[in-house]
Amino acid sequence: MNNSLHRLLLLLLLSTLWCPCFAQQDEAVVKLAVEVRDSDSRQPLADVMCRVVSPAGRLQSYKIADGRGHLSLTAGKADVLVFSLMGYGRRKVSVADLRQHGSQPAVILLSPKQIALKEVVVKLPPIRKQGDTLVYNVGSFLQKGDRHLEDVLRKLPGIKVAENGSVSYQGRAINRFYIEGQDLMGSSYTQATRNMPVNAVRDVEVLENHQPVKLLQGRKPSESAALNIRLDKGHRARPFGEIAGGAGIKPDIWDNRLFLTQVMKRSQTLVSAKMSNTGKDLSGETNEQINVYELEAYEPLPQGVLSGVISRETLPLERYLHNKAYSAGLNHIVSLSKDATLRSNVLFYEDHAGYDRSSGNRYGGLTPAAVEAAERMEQRTLRIVPVLKYEENSRKRYFSDELRCSFGRQSSGDQVVTNGIGVTEQTRISPSYVRNYLSSSFRIGRNLLQIRSLLRYAGRGERLETVSDSLPLYNTAERFTTRSAMTRNVVTGSFPVLGNDLELSLQTYYRDNTYNAHDDIRHRTLRLQGTSGYTWKYGRGSFIAVELPVEWTRSSLVKKDGRPSVRHFVAFEPDISLRQMLGDRLSVSLSASLSTEDNALGFYARRPLREGYRTVQVTGDDIYKSTKVHTSFRLRYRDLATMLFASLSLVWSDTRREAFSHFEYSDSLTVMTWEKGGNHRRNTMVSAMVDKTFPSVGLSLKAEATYDRTGFLVSQSGMMVDNRSHHASGTLTATFQKLSWLRFSTAFTAGCHWERSSMSRSDVLASYITHAALYLFPTKRTELKWKLYDLTNEVTKGHFHTCGLLDADFNYKINSVWELGLTGTNLLNSTSYVITQESGLNRFSSTLPLRGREILLRLQWRL
């Protein structure tokens, strides 16, 4: 009883203490609406900076006026508002003296001010905001040792460049890459980011919430951003670029590149070419980055039976691959009118590569199997991709048509000694496709009509030959052919309803695939979808979008007895997304969707398929479907005044399929069978990013952390269990560049992986990767760079294998045009890399011989 009385008295005391605090806080904080005007013309002033300063002189917050001179802010009654704009005198107004009349904003008048100075030095802020555009002043981030655009992009707060060259902003991939407002290269923009001299770039603009179709701006919101590269005046309307050649002996190595571009008012041209045998992967120069925000233009290519690609290790390719690689890109865009452009691109890639590897695989189950192998893998790849695109993008209508073709061939060879048996494997693949994507939008009164049409034909021929020195089971010769014709057509009407848009759309999808392994099997899919959607826009940048599609699917597959197997299903696939702006700095996005589709395989055949010397697949002849629930939550924060960017992302998906793959492992053969039955896969991924720059001390920090948990069915060798795979990693990157003669950067990544199921529990194995780079500038013309790359992998519990790699790079600037360089890689002459990985009930380990010590002399000419 006494305890209860004491708690009640304590609660009353706390209430009396807290209530006045809240009352005082409510009375001290006011919400203000302000409109800034020119004192002479009384016209609104845009981009006026308003700083909220405490009585002690401390900056509390800031706001930037929109295009109408409007500001909405919160401040204390004792605070002072400081208004400033270039060309105008600064004005201070106390919050207590500010007067609002009802709902009308208070008017602040700024007077033009001219100051005569003997010498004027204008220093732009590192990041400034202009409407929905963030402008990064490249000069504020550029330091000695930065050579190409990608070097600076990696340092810009909020921007991330992935290993494959794709660029993202605050965790979302960009949807366009412009140079002076023109989309010169489409999705192959790595040609520019990896090769454009950084001294040619003045600003990097991030177009937030970018809607590339002008007609849809303000009516169809977007959450993705675009990048626009602004050149300095000295590199406009003239060709510029660089040519570099490098060679070394013992071993004979070479590394050459060319980059030339010219940006005119009505046309742009960009030429890039590279050739190297130093192990570099040049495929990224010509690869197409998938635009996930325009999925109507994307259709996966036929998978076929053979992969045609030699496996890639976790180590960077240039550390172990022996190759001769060539890549080239010719890009041109011309303005036919104010709003119309014609773009042409021709991409070329060729590579002859190979490497050695020894591996040991352990397959779990009631009948465990072990496979030891020593391999020599080789691959030849050729790909030519021509692209032609016409686009008219105005406020009245939009029309775009892109024709893309791809022609190529791949051949690979594998010399294997597996469990004492020698095998030679040869594969040849000839993939090609022709694709046309048309997109159009136009007005009918106040209504909008959008038409999108994708048409593609793809072919893929494959050949497999394997020969064994002692086991006839490994002797085989197979031919496979895939032909695929598909079309997707979408018609969407947008109608203004209650100040927002109601969308009604109809989509038709048809795909006809023919698979041939001695005889033809046809797989046809017809899909009809009707969708109603409504987007409610409220506030600045906030919206709720709801789509309610109803879809009917008919899928047919010829069965073994010659009769078709037909499956019909109707699905309701709602999709909802929300974005809420919590002030100018913070935004929250939510999305949820439900989707259903036929769970088609990449190839069907009446008999088992040989995918390699020891791998066989039995496809079956039934049709199954899969249902997926996907949800995501994203929190994004940015503060330009303090140069702090942060994001938090949570993604959860649940996929249910009507069939699963069953594996039977033995020491000599792996057989995969497609079985009917429940297959439940669940994935949870959490990722966070914090990016902070301290200009006063020349320090920038980037921290990333991810956790991925995947639950999936494992069926192999007499066992069927639900497995849970866990992977966690974190990366901390720091760059110090305050001193003119020194620059230091380091990145440390720690990760761990473990597997759990009712039948087994794997060890938690860790890995650590350290990148460190030290730049020294003894004189204005010399540069010395040391790079350390250290990898430590936990092979078994408590036992680690470390691989240390040291590189050095010396450059001497002869003059403004010529530069001489000397590069040394793997100076410590590390010989091997060892890694162990867990997947389900299986364990894989491999030992990889590395490229030895190499010295290369380089000469560069800059235009």
mmCIF file with all atom_site columns, N, CA and C in Angstrom, residues 493-535:
data_model
loop_
_atom_site.group_PDB
_atom_site.id
_atom_site.type_symbol
_atom_site.label_atom_id
_atom_site.label_alt_id
_atom_site.label_comp_id
_atom_site.label_asym_id
_atom_site.label_entity_id
_atom_site.label_seq_id
_atom_site.pdbx_PDB_ins_code
_atom_site.Cartn_x
_atom_site.Cartn_y
_atom_site.Cartn_z
_atom_site.occupancy
_atom_site.B_iso_or_equiv
_atom_site.pdbx_formal_charge
_atom_site.auth_seq_id
_atom_site.auth_comp_id
_atom_site.auth_asym_id
_atom_site.auth_atom_id
_atom_site.pdbx_PDB_model_num
ATOM 1   N N  . GLY A 1 493 ? -4.234  6.259   -69.370 1.00 0.00 ? 493 GLY A N  1
ATOM 2   C CA . GLY A 1 493 ? -4.877  7.568   -69.399 1.00 0.00 ? 493 GLY A CA 1
ATOM 3   C C  . GLY A 1 493 ? -4.870  8.190   -68.022 1.00 0.00 ? 493 GLY A C  1
ATOM 4   N N  . SER A 1 494 ? -4.532  9.480   -67.945 1.00 0.00 ? 494 SER A N  1
ATOM 5   C CA . SER A 1 494 ? -4.501  10.216  -66.676 1.00 0.00 ? 494 SER A CA 1
ATOM 6   C C  . SER A 1 494 ? -5.558  11.307  -66.728 1.00 0.00 ? 494 SER A C  1
ATOM 7   N N  . PHE A 1 495 ? -6.440  11.308  -65.727 1.00 0.00 ? 495 PHE A N  1
ATOM 8   C CA . PHE A 1 495 ? -7.574  12.227  -65.714 1.00 0.00 ? 495 PHE A CA 1
ATOM 9   C C  . PHE A 1 495 ? -7.572  13.007  -64.402 1.00 0.00 ? 495 PHE A C  1
ATOM 10  N N  . PRO A 1 496 ? -7.618  14.337  -64.458 1.00 0.00 ? 496 PRO A N  1
ATOM 11  C CA . PRO A 1 496 ? -7.650  15.133  -63.222 1.00 0.00 ? 496 PRO A CA 1
ATOM 12  C C  . PRO A 1 496 ? -8.933  14.870  -62.429 1.00 0.00 ? 496 PRO A C  1
ATOM 13  N N  . VAL A 1 497 ? -8.768  14.473  -61.178 1.00 0.00 ? 497 VAL A N  1
ATOM 14  C CA . VAL A 1 497 ? -9.894  14.223  -60.278 1.00 0.00 ? 497 VAL A CA 1
ATOM 15  C C  . VAL A 1 497 ? -9.526  14.798  -58.918 1.00 0.00 ? 497 VAL A C  1
ATOM 16  N N  . LEU A 1 498 ? -10.294 15.766  -58.449 1.00 0.00 ? 498 LEU A N  1
ATOM 17  C CA . LEU A 1 498 ? -10.081 16.386  -57.136 1.00 0.00 ? 498 LEU A CA 1
ATOM 18  C C  . LEU A 1 498 ? -8.676  16.961  -57.009 1.00 0.00 ? 498 LEU A C  1
ATOM 19  N N  . GLY A 1 499 ? -8.188  17.550  -58.095 1.00 0.00 ? 499 GLY A N  1
ATOM 20  C CA . GLY A 1 499 ? -6.890  18.204  -58.062 1.00 0.00 ? 499 GLY A CA 1
ATOM 21  C C  . GLY A 1 499 ? -5.713  17.287  -58.238 1.00 0.00 ? 499 GLY A C  1
ATOM 22  N N  . ASN A 1 500 ? -5.931  15.978  -58.405 1.00 0.00 ? 500 ASN A N  1
ATOM 23  C CA . ASN A 1 500 ? -4.856  15.026  -58.616 1.00 0.00 ? 500 ASN A CA 1
ATOM 24  C C  . ASN A 1 500 ? -5.219  14.140  -59.806 1.00 0.00 ? 500 ASN A C  1
ATOM 25  N N  . ASP A 1 501 ? -4.410  13.128  -60.086 1.00 0.00 ? 501 ASP A N  1
ATOM 26  C CA . ASP A 1 501 ? -4.593  12.320  -61.281 1.00 0.00 ? 501 ASP A CA 1
ATOM 27  C C  . ASP A 1 501 ? -5.122  10.936  -60.958 1.00 0.00 ? 501 ASP A C  1
ATOM 28  N N  . LEU A 1 502 ? -6.184  10.559  -61.671 1.00 0.00 ? 502 LEU A N  1
ATOM 29  C CA . LEU A 1 502 ? -6.672  9.188   -61.684 1.00 0.00 ? 502 LEU A CA 1
ATOM 30  C C  . LEU A 1 502 ? -6.153  8.531   -62.951 1.00 0.00 ? 502 LEU A C  1
ATOM 31  N N  . GLU A 1 503 ? -5.469  7.381   -62.801 1.00 0.00 ? 503 GLU A N  1
ATOM 32  C CA . GLU A 1 503 ? -4.886  6.697   -63.950 1.00 0.00 ? 503 GLU A CA 1
ATOM 33  C C  . GLU A 1 503 ? -5.614  5.386   -64.206 1.00 0.00 ? 503 GLU A C  1
ATOM 34  N N  . LEU A 1 504 ? -5.941  5.154   -65.461 1.00 0.00 ? 504 LEU A N  1
ATOM 35  C CA . LEU A 1 504 ? -6.522  3.898   -65.918 1.00 0.00 ? 504 LEU A CA 1
ATOM 36  C C  . LEU A 1 504 ? -5.630  3.372   -67.038 1.00 0.00 ? 504 LEU A C  1
ATOM 37  N N  . SER A 1 505 ? -5.179  2.111   -66.914 1.00 0.00 ? 505 SER A N  1
ATOM 38  C CA . SER A 1 505 ? -4.267  1.567   -67.914 1.00 0.00 ? 505 SER A CA 1
ATOM 39  C C  . SER A 1 505 ? -4.641  0.138   -68.269 1.00 0.00 ? 505 SER A C  1
ATOM 40  N N  . LEU A 1 506 ? -4.266  -0.243  -69.481 1.00 0.00 ? 506 LEU A N  1
ATOM 41  C CA . LEU A 1 506 ? -4.447  -1.605  -69.983 1.00 0.00 ? 506 LEU A CA 1
ATOM 42  C C  . LEU A 1 506 ? -3.118  -2.079  -70.533 1.00 0.00 ? 506 LEU A C  1
ATOM 43  N N  . GLN A 1 507 ? -2.688  -3.268  -70.089 1.00 0.00 ? 507 GLN A N  1
ATOM 44  C CA . GLN A 1 507 ? -1.418  -3.822  -70.522 1.00 0.00 ? 507 GLN A CA 1
ATOM 45  C C  . GLN A 1 507 ? -1.627  -5.201  -71.136 1.00 0.00 ? 507 GLN A C  1
ATOM 46  N N  . THR A 1 508 ? -0.979  -5.437  -72.257 1.00 0.00 ? 508 THR A N  1
ATOM 47  C CA . THR A 1 508 ? -0.961  -6.764  -72.880 1.00 0.00 ? 508 THR A CA 1
ATOM 48  C C  . THR A 1 508 ? 0.485   -7.222  -72.989 1.00 0.00 ? 508 THR A C  1
ATOM 49  N N  . TYR A 1 509 ? 0.698   -8.472  -72.660 1.00 0.00 ? 509 TYR A N  1
ATOM 50  C CA . TYR A 1 509 ? 2.038   -9.066  -72.708 1.00 0.00 ? 509 TYR A CA 1
ATOM 51  C C  . TYR A 1 509 ? 1.943   -10.431 -73.382 1.00 0.00 ? 509 TYR A C  1
ATOM 52  N N  . TYR A 1 510 ? 2.817   -10.657 -74.346 1.00 0.00 ? 510 TYR A N  1
ATOM 53  C CA . TYR A 1 510 ? 2.832   -11.952 -75.021 1.00 0.00 ? 510 TYR A CA 1
ATOM 54  C C  . TYR A 1 510 ? 4.282   -12.367 -75.256 1.00 0.00 ? 510 TYR A C  1
ATOM 55  N N  . ARG A 1 511 ? 4.570   -13.634 -74.922 1.00 0.00 ? 511 ARG A N  1
ATOM 56  C CA . ARG A 1 511 ? 5.917   -14.178 -75.119 1.00 0.00 ? 511 ARG A CA 1
ATOM 57  C C  . ARG A 1 511 ? 5.802   -15.576 -75.695 1.00 0.00 ? 511 ARG A C  1
ATOM 58  N N  . ASP A 1 512 ? 6.582   -15.845 -76.732 1.00 0.00 ? 512 ASP A N  1
ATOM 59  C CA . ASP A 1 512 ? 6.594   -17.150 -77.395 1.00 0.00 ? 512 ASP A CA 1
ATOM 60  C C  . ASP A 1 512 ? 8.044   -17.623 -77.458 1.00 0.00 ? 512 ASP A C  1
ATOM 61  N N  . ASN A 1 513 ? 8.372   -18.587 -76.597 1.00 0.00 ? 513 ASN A N  1
ATOM 62  C CA . ASN A 1 513 ? 9.723   -19.145 -76.547 1.00 0.00 ? 513 ASN A CA 1
ATOM 63  C C  . ASN A 1 513 ? 9.732   -20.551 -77.127 1.00 0.00 ? 513 ASN A C  1
ATOM 64  N N  . THR A 1 514 ? 10.729  -20.829 -77.953 1.00 0.00 ? 514 THR A N  1
ATOM 65  C CA . THR A 1 514 ? 10.924  -22.169 -78.509 1.00 0.00 ? 514 THR A CA 1
ATOM 66  C C  . THR A 1 514 ? 12.283  -22.683 -78.067 1.00 0.00 ? 514 THR A C  1
ATOM 67  N N  . TYR A 1 515 ? 12.278  -23.871 -77.444 1.00 0.00 ? 515 TYR A N  1
ATOM 68  C CA . TYR A 1 515 ? 13.509  -24.495 -76.977 1.00 0.00 ? 515 TYR A CA 1
ATOM 69  C C  . TYR A 1 515 ? 13.746  -25.760 -77.784 1.00 0.00 ? 515 TYR A C  1
ATOM 70  N N  . ASN A 1 516 ? 14.987  -25.951 -78.220 1.00 0.00 ? 516 ASN A N  1
ATOM 71  C CA . ASN A 1 516 ? 15.308  -27.116 -79.025 1.00 0.00 ? 516 ASN A CA 1
ATOM 72  C C  . ASN A 1 516 ? 16.521  -27.833 -78.463 1.00 0.00 ? 516 ASN A C  1
ATOM 73  N N  . ALA A 1 517 ? 16.293  -29.076 -78.042 1.00 0.00 ? 517 ALA A N  1
ATOM 74  C CA . ALA A 1 517 ? 17.364  -30.001 -77.687 1.00 0.00 ? 517 ALA A CA 1
ATOM 75  C C  . ALA A 1 517 ? 16.975  -31.316 -78.359 1.00 0.00 ? 517 ALA A C  1
ATOM 76  N N  . HIS A 1 518 ? 17.255  -31.436 -79.670 1.00 0.00 ? 518 HIS A N  1
ATOM 77  C CA . HIS A 1 518 ? 16.850  -32.538 -80.558 1.00 0.00 ? 518 HIS A CA 1
ATOM 78  C C  . HIS A 1 518 ? 15.416  -32.389 -81.061 1.00 0.00 ? 518 HIS A C  1
ATOM 79  N N  . ASP A 1 519 ? 14.515  -31.764 -80.282 1.00 0.00 ? 519 ASP A N  1
ATOM 80  C CA . ASP A 1 519 ? 13.168  -31.485 -80.774 1.00 0.00 ? 519 ASP A CA 1
ATOM 81  C C  . ASP A 1 519 ? 12.665  -30.207 -80.092 1.00 0.00 ? 519 ASP A C  1
ATOM 82  N N  . ASP A 1 520 ? 11.626  -29.607 -80.673 1.00 0.00 ? 520 ASP A N  1
ATOM 83  C CA . ASP A 1 520 ? 11.130  -28.317 -80.200 1.00 0.00 ? 520 ASP A CA 1
ATOM 84  C C  . ASP A 1 520 ? 10.120  -28.467 -79.074 1.00 0.00 ? 520 ASP A C  1
ATOM 85  N N  . ILE A 1 521 ? 10.214  -27.559 -78.103 1.00 0.00 ? 521 ILE A N  1
ATOM 86  C CA . ILE A 1 521 ? 9.193   -27.376 -77.075 1.00 0.00 ? 521 ILE A CA 1
ATOM 87  C C  . ILE A 1 521 ? 8.875   -25.893 -77.037 1.00 0.00 ? 521 ILE A C  1
ATOM 88  N N  . ARG A 1 522 ? 7.579   -25.578 -77.103 1.00 0.00 ? 522 ARG A N  1
ATOM 89  C CA . ARG A 1 522 ? 7.162   -24.170 -77.113 1.00 0.00 ? 522 ARG A CA 1
ATOM 90  C C  . ARG A 1 522 ? 6.505   -23.808 -75.783 1.00 0.00 ? 522 ARG A C  1
ATOM 91  N N  . HIS A 1 523 ? 6.909   -22.667 -75.301 1.00 0.00 ? 523 HIS A N  1
ATOM 92  C CA . HIS A 1 523 ? 6.322   -22.128 -74.069 1.00 0.00 ? 523 HIS A CA 1
ATOM 93  C C  . HIS A 1 523 ? 5.745   -20.757 -74.387 1.00 0.00 ? 523 HIS A C  1
ATOM 94  N N  . ARG A 1 524 ? 4.424   -20.617 -74.260 1.00 0.00 ? 524 ARG A N  1
ATOM 95  C CA . ARG A 1 524 ? 3.750   -19.372 -74.593 1.00 0.00 ? 524 ARG A CA 1
ATOM 96  C C  . ARG A 1 524 ? 3.069   -18.798 -73.351 1.00 0.00 ? 524 ARG A C  1
ATOM 97  N N  . THR A 1 525 ? 3.155   -17.482 -73.243 1.00 0.00 ? 525 THR A N  1
ATOM 98  C CA . THR A 1 525 ? 2.520   -16.791 -72.121 1.00 0.00 ? 525 THR A CA 1
ATOM 99  C C  . THR A 1 525 ? 1.765   -15.575 -72.649 1.00 0.00 ? 525 THR A C  1
ATOM 100 N N  . LEU A 1 526 ? 0.503   -15.476 -72.270 1.00 0.00 ? 526 LEU A N  1
ATOM 101 C CA . LEU A 1 526 ? -0.319  -14.315 -72.599 1.00 0.00 ? 526 LEU A CA 1
ATOM 102 C C  . LEU A 1 526 ? -0.821  -13.716 -71.293 1.00 0.00 ? 526 LEU A C  1
ATOM 103 N N  . ARG A 1 527 ? -0.626  -12.407 -71.146 1.00 0.00 ? 527 ARG A N  1
ATOM 104 C CA . ARG A 1 527 ? -1.013  -11.753 -69.906 1.00 0.00 ? 527 ARG A CA 1
ATOM 105 C C  . ARG A 1 527 ? -1.775  -10.472 -70.238 1.00 0.00 ? 527 ARG A C  1
ATOM 106 N N  . LEU A 1 528 ? -2.943  -10.309 -69.627 1.00 0.00 ? 528 LEU A N  1
ATOM 107 C CA . LEU A 1 528 ? -3.748  -9.098  -69.771 1.00 0.00 ? 528 LEU A CA 1
ATOM 108 C C  . LEU A 1 528 ? -3.918  -8.473  -68.390 1.00 0.00 ? 528 LEU A C  1
ATOM 109 N N  . GLN A 1 529 ? -3.708  -7.177  -68.324 1.00 0.00 ? 529 GLN A N  1
ATOM 110 C CA . GLN A 1 529 ? -3.781  -6.498  -67.030 1.00 0.00 ? 529 GLN A CA 1
ATOM 111 C C  . GLN A 1 529 ? -4.535  -5.185  -67.162 1.00 0.00 ? 529 GLN A C  1
ATOM 112 N N  . GLY A 1 530 ? -5.481  -4.962  -66.276 1.00 0.00 ? 530 GLY A N  1
ATOM 113 C CA . GLY A 1 530 ? -6.177  -3.689  -66.172 1.00 0.00 ? 530 GLY A CA 1
ATOM 114 C C  . GLY A 1 530 ? -5.865  -3.057  -64.831 1.00 0.00 ? 530 GLY A C  1
ATOM 115 N N  . THR A 1 531 ? -5.516  -1.776  -64.834 1.00 0.00 ? 531 THR A N  1
ATOM 116 C CA . THR A 1 531 ? -5.061  -1.108  -63.614 1.00 0.00 ? 531 THR A CA 1
ATOM 117 C C  . THR A 1 531 ? -5.773  0.219   -63.437 1.00 0.00 ? 531 THR A C  1
ATOM 118 N N  . SER A 1 532 ? -6.219  0.462   -62.232 1.00 0.00 ? 532 SER A N  1
ATOM 119 C CA . SER A 1 532 ? -6.700  1.787   -61.844 1.00 0.00 ? 532 SER A CA 1
ATOM 120 C C  . SER A 1 532 ? -5.793  2.303   -60.737 1.00 0.00 ? 532 SER A C  1
ATOM 121 N N  . GLY A 1 533 ? -5.396  3.547   -60.843 1.00 0.00 ? 533 GLY A N  1
ATOM 122 C CA . GLY A 1 533 ? -4.486  4.116   -59.850 1.00 0.00 ? 533 GLY A CA 1
ATOM 123 C C  . GLY A 1 533 ? -4.784  5.572   -59.591 1.00 0.00 ? 533 GLY A C  1
ATOM 124 N N  . TYR A 1 534 ? -4.440  6.006   -58.405 1.00 0.00 ? 534 TYR A N  1
ATOM 125 C CA . TYR A 1 534 ? -4.678  7.401   -58.036 1.00 0.00 ? 534 TYR A CA 1
ATOM 126 C C  . TYR A 1 534 ? -3.477  7.908   -57.250 1.00 0.00 ? 534 TYR A C  1
ATOM 127 N N  . THR A 1 535 ? -2.999  9.085   -57.628 1.00 0.00 ? 535 THR A N  1
ATOM 128 C CA . THR A 1 535 ? -1.886  9.727   -56.936 1.00 0.00 ? 535 THR A CA 1
ATOM 129 C C  . THR A 1 535 ? -2.375  11.008  -56.285 1.00 0.00 ? 535 THR A C  1
#
